[in-house]
PDB file of C-alpha atoms in Angstrom:
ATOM      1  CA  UNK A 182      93.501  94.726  84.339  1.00 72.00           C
ATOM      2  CA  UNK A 183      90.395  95.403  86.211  1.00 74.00           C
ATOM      3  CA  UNK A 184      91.783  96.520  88.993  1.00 69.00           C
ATOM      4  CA  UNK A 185      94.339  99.082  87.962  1.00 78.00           C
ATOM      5  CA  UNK A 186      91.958 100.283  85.410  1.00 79.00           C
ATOM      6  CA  UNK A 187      89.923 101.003  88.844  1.00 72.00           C
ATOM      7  CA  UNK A 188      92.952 102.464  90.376  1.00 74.00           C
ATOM      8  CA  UNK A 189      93.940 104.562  87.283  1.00 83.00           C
ATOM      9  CA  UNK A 190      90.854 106.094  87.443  1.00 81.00           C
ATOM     10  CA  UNK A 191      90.428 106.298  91.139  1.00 75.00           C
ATOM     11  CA  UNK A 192      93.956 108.548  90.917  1.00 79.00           C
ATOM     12  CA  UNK A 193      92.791 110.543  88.174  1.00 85.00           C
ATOM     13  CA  UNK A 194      89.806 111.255  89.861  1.00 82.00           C
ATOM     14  CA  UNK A 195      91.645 112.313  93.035  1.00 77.00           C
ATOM     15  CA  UNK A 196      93.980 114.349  90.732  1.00 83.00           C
ATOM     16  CA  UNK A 197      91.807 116.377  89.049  1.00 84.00           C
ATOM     17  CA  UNK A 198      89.583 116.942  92.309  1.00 79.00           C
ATOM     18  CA  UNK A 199      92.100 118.612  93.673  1.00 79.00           C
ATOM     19  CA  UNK A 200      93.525 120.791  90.604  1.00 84.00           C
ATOM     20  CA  UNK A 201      90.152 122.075  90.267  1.00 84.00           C
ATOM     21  CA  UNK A 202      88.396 122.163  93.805  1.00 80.00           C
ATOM     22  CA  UNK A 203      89.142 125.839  93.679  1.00 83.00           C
ATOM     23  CA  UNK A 204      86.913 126.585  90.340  1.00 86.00           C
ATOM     24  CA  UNK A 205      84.842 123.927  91.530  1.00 82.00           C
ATOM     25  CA  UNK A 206      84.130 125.954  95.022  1.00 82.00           C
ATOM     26  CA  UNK A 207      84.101 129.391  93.249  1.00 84.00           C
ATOM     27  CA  UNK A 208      81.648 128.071  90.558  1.00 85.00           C
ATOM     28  CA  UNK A 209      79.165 126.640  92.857  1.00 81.00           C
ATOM     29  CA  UNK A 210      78.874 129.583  95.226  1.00 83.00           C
ATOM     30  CA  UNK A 211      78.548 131.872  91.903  1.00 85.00           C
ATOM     31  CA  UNK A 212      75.282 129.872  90.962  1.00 86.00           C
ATOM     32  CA  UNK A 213      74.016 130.341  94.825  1.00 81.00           C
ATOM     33  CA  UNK A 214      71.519 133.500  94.598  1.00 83.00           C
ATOM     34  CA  UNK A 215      71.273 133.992  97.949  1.00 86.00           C
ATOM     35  CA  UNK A 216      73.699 135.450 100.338  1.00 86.00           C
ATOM     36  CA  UNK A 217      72.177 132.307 102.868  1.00 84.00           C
ATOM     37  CA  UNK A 218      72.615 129.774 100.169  1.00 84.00           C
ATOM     38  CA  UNK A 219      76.531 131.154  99.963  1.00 86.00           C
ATOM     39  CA  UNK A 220      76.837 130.733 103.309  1.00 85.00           C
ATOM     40  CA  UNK A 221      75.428 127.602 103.601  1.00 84.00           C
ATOM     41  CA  UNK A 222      77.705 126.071 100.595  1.00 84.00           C
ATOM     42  CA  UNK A 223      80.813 127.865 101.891  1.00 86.00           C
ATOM     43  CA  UNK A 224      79.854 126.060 105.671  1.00 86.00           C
ATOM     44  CA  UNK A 225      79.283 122.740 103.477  1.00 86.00           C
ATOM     45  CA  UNK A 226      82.974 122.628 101.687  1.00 86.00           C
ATOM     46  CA  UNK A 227      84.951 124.218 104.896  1.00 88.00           C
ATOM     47  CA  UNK A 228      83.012 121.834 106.980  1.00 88.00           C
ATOM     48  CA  UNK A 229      84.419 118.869 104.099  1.00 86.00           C
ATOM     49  CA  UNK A 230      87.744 119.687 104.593  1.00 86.00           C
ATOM     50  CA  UNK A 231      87.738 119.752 108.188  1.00 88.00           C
ATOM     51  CA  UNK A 232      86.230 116.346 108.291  1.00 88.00           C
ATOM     52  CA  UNK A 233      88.081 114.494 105.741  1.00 86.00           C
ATOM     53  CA  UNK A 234      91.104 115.865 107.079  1.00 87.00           C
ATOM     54  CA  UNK A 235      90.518 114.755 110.114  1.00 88.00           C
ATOM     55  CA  UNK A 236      89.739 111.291 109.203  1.00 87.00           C
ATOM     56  CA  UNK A 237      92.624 110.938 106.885  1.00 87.00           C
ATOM     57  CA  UNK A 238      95.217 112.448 109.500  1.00 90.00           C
ATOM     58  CA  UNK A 239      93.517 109.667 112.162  1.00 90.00           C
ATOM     59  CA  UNK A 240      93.727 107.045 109.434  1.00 91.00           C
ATOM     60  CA  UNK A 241      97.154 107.525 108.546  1.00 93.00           C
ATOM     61  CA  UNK A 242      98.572 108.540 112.776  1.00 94.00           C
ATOM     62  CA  UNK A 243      96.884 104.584 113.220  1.00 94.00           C
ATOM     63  CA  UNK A 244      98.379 102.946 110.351  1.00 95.00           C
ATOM     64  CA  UNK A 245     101.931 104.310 111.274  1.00 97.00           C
ATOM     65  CA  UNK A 246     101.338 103.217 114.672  1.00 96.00           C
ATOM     66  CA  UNK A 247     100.315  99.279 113.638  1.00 96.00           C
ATOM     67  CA  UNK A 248     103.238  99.383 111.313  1.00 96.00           C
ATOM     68  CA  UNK A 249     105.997 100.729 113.979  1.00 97.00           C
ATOM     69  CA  UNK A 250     104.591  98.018 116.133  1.00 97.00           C
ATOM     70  CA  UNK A 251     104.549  95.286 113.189  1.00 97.00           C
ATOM     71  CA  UNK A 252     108.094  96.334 112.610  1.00 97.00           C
ATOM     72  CA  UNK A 253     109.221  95.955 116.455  1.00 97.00           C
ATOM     73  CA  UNK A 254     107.421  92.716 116.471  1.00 97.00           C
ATOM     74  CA  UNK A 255     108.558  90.660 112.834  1.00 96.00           C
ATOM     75  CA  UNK A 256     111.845  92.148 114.593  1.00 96.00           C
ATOM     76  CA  UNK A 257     111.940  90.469 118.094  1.00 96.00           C
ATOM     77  CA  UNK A 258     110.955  87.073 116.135  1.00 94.00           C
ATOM     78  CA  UNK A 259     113.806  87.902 114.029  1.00 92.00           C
ATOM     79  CA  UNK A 260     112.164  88.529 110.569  1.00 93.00           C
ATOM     80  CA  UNK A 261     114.323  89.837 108.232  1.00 92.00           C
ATOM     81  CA  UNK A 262     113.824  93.408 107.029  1.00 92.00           C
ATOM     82  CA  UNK A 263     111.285  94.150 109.883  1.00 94.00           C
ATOM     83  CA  UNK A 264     111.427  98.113 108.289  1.00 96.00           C
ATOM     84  CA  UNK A 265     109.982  97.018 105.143  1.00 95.00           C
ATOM     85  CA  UNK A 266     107.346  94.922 106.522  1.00 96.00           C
ATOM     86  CA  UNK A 267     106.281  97.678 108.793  1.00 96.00           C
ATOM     87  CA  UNK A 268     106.311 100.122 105.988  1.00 96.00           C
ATOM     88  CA  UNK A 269     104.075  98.016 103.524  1.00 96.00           C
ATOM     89  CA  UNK A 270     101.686  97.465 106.920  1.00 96.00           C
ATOM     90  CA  UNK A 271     101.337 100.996 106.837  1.00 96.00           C
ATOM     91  CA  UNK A 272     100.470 101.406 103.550  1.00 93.00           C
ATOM     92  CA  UNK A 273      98.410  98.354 102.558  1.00 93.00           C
ATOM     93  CA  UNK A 274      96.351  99.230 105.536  1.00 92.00           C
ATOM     94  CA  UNK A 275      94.279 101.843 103.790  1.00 87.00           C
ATOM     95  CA  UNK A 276      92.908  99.424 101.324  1.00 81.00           C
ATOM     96  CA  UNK A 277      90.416  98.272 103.510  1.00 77.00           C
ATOM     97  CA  UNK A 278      89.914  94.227 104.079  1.00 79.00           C
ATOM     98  CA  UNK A 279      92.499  93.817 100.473  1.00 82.00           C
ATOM     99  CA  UNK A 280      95.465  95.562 102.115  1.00 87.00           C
ATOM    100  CA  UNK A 281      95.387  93.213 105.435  1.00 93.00           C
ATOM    101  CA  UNK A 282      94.523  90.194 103.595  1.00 92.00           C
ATOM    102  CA  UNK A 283      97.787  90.921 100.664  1.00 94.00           C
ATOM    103  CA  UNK A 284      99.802  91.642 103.796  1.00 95.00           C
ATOM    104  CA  UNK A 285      99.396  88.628 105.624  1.00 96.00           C
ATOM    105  CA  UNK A 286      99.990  86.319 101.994  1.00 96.00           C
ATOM    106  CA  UNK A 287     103.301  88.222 101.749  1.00 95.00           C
ATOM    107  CA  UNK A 288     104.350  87.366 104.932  1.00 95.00           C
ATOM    108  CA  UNK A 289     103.097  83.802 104.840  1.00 95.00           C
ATOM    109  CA  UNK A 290     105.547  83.431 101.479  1.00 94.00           C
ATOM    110  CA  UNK A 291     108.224  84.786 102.741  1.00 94.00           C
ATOM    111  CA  UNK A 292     107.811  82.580 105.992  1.00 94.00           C
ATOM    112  CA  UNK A 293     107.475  79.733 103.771  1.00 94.00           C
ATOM    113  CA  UNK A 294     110.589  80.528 102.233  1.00 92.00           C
ATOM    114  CA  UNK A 295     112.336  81.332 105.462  1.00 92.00           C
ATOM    115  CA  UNK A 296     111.112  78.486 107.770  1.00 89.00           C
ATOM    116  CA  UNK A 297     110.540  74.696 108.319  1.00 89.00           C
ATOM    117  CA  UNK A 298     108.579  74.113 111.035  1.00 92.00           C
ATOM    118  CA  UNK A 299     104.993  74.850 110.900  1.00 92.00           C
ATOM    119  CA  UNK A 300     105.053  77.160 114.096  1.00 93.00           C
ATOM    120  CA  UNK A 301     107.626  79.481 112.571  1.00 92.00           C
ATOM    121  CA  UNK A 302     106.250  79.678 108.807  1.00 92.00           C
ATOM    122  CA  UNK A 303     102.662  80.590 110.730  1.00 94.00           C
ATOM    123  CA  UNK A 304     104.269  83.332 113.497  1.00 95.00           C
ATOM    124  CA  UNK A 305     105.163  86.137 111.425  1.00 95.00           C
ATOM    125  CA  UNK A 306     101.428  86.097 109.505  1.00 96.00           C
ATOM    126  CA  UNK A 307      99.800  85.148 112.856  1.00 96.00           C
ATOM    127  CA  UNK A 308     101.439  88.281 114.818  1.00 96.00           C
ATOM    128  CA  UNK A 309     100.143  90.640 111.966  1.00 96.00           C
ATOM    129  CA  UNK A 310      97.201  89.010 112.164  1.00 96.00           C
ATOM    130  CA  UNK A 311      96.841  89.477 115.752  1.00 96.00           C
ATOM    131  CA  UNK A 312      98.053  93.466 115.873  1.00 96.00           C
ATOM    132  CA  UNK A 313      95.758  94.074 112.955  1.00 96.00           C
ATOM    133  CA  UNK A 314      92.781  92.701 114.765  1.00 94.00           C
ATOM    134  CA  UNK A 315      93.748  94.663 118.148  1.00 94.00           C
ATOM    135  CA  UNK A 316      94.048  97.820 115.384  1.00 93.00           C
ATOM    136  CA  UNK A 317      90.871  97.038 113.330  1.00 87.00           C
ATOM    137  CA  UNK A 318      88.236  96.392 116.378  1.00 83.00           C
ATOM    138  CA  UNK A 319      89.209  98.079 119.140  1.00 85.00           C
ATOM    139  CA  UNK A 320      91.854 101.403 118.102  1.00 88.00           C
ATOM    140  CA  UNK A 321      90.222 102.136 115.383  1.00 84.00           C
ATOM    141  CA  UNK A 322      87.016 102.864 116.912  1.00 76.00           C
ATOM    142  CA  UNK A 323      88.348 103.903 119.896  1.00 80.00           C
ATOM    143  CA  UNK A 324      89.942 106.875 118.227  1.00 82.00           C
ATOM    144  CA  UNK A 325      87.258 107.576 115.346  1.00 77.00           C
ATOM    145  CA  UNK A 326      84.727 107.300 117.894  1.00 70.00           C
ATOM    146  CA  UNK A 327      86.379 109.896 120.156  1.00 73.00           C
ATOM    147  CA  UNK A 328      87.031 111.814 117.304  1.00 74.00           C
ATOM    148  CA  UNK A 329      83.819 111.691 115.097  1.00 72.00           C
ATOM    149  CA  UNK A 330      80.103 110.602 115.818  1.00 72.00           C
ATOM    150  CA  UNK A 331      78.938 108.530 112.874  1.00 74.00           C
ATOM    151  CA  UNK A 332      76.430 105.829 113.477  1.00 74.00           C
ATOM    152  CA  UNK A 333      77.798 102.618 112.848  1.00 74.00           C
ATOM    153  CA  UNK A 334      74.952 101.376 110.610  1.00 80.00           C
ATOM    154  CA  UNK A 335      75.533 104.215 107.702  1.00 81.00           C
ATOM    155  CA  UNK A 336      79.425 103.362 108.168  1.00 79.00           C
ATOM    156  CA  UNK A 337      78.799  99.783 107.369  1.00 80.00           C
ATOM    157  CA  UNK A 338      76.067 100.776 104.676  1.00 85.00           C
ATOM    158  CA  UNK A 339      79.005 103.260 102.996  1.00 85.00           C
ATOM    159  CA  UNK A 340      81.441 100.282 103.243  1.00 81.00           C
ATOM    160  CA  UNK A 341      79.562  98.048 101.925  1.00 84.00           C
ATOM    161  CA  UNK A 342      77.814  99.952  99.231  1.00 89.00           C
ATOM    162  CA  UNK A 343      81.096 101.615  97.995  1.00 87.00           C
ATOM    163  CA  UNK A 344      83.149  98.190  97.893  1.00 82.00           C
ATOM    164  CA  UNK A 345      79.808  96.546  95.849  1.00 86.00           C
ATOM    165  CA  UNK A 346      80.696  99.514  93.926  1.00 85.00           C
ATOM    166  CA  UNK A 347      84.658  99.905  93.248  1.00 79.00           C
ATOM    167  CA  UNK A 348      85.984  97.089  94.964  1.00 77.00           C
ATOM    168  CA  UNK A 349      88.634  97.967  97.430  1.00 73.00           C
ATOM    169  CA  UNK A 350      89.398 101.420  96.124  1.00 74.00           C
ATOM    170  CA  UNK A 351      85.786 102.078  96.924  1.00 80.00           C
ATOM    171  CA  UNK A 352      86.064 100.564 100.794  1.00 78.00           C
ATOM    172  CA  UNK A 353      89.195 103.709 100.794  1.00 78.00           C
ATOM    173  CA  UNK A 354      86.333 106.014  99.847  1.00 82.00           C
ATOM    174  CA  UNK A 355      83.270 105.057 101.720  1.00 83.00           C
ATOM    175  CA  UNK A 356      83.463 107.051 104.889  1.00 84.00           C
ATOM    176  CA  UNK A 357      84.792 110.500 103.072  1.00 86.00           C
ATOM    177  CA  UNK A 358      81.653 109.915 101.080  1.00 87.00           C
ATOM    178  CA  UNK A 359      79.728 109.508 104.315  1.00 87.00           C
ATOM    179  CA  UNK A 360      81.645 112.515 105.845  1.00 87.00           C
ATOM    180  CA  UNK A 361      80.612 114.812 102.658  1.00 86.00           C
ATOM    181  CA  UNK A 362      77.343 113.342 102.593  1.00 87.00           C
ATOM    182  CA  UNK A 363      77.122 114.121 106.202  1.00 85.00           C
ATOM    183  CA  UNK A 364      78.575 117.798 105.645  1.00 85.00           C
ATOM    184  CA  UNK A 365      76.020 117.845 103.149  1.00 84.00           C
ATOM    185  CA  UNK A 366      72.841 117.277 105.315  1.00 83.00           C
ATOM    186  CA  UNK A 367      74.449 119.234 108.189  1.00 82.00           C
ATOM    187  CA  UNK A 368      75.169 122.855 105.984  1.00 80.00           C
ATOM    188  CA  UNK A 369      72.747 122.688 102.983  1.00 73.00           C
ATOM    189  CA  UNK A 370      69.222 121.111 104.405  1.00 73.00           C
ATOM    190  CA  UNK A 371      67.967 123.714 107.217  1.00 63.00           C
ATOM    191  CA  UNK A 372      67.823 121.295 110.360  1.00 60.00           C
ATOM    192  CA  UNK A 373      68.898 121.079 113.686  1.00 54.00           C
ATOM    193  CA  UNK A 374      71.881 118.792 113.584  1.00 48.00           C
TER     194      UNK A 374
END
């Protein structure tokens, strides 16, 4: 119950952000009395678009690429339904460390169910494993890294604080919060970043 209450609101949240992010916008620049301050808050929510698209568009070009590649391989083993399983990688990627964790008890049941010998039930979980870890550690950062400068530290700070927080809806929010957060510092407090 806990956890779709957390999800129920989590959706709402995101539902109503995004009815109202153009009265939000427009009410915040109304209460800005200068024509800098308008600027600046105009830079700050242009500038939070651009980077949360960014990182969800990355997120999501990654995930489809671990689950086309889970897919090929639960299908050269000869896993049944290799489609599926790369569809529900893709998706149960984005809840960070819960999503990778589900996936792999899925497909150690259904290798269970499947298999005898203890090499077969543990080859389907252990290739996901394995892809998810080449994904995870070294794509992953590749790509963000190319694509966005964050340090490390704060990412692991935002995971961490955001997961203490929410659980693993809050992991999915972390690093837009750090990328607002960041937009934040960047437009609104006069600096040189």
């Amino acid at each position: 119950p806990k956890i779709v209450a957390e999800l129920l609101i989590f959706l709402a949240s995101i539902y109503f952000f995004v009815a109202t992010r153009d009265r939000f916008r427009i009410a915040i620049l109304s209460m800005c009395f200068t024509r800098r301050m308008r600027w600046r808050f105009a830079h700050f929510f242009r500038d939070v678009e651009v980077l949360i698209s960014r990182y969800l568009a990355t997120i999501t070009v990654i995930n489809i690429g671990l689950g086309i590649t889970v897919a090929l391989a639960l299908w050269a083993i000869g896993m049944p339904s290799p489609l599926l399983w790369g569809v529900l990688a893709i998706l149960l990627n984005f809840v960070i460390y819960i999503g990778p964790a589900l996936m792999t008890l899925i497909l150690l049941s259904v290798s269970l169910a499947l298999h005898h010998t203890a090499f077969d039930i543990l080859l389907a979980p252990g290739i996901y494993l394995a892809l998810h870890a080449i994904e995870s550690n070294f794509i992953t950062h590749q790509v963000l890294g190319a694509t966005m400068t964050m340090n490390p530290f704060a990412v692991f700070l935002a995971l961490a604080f955001w997961i203490w927080l929410w659980g693993p809806i809050g992991g999915f929010i972390a690093v837009p919060s750090l990328l607002i957060l960041y937009a934040l510092v960047r437009n609104i407090i006069p600096s040189k970043i």
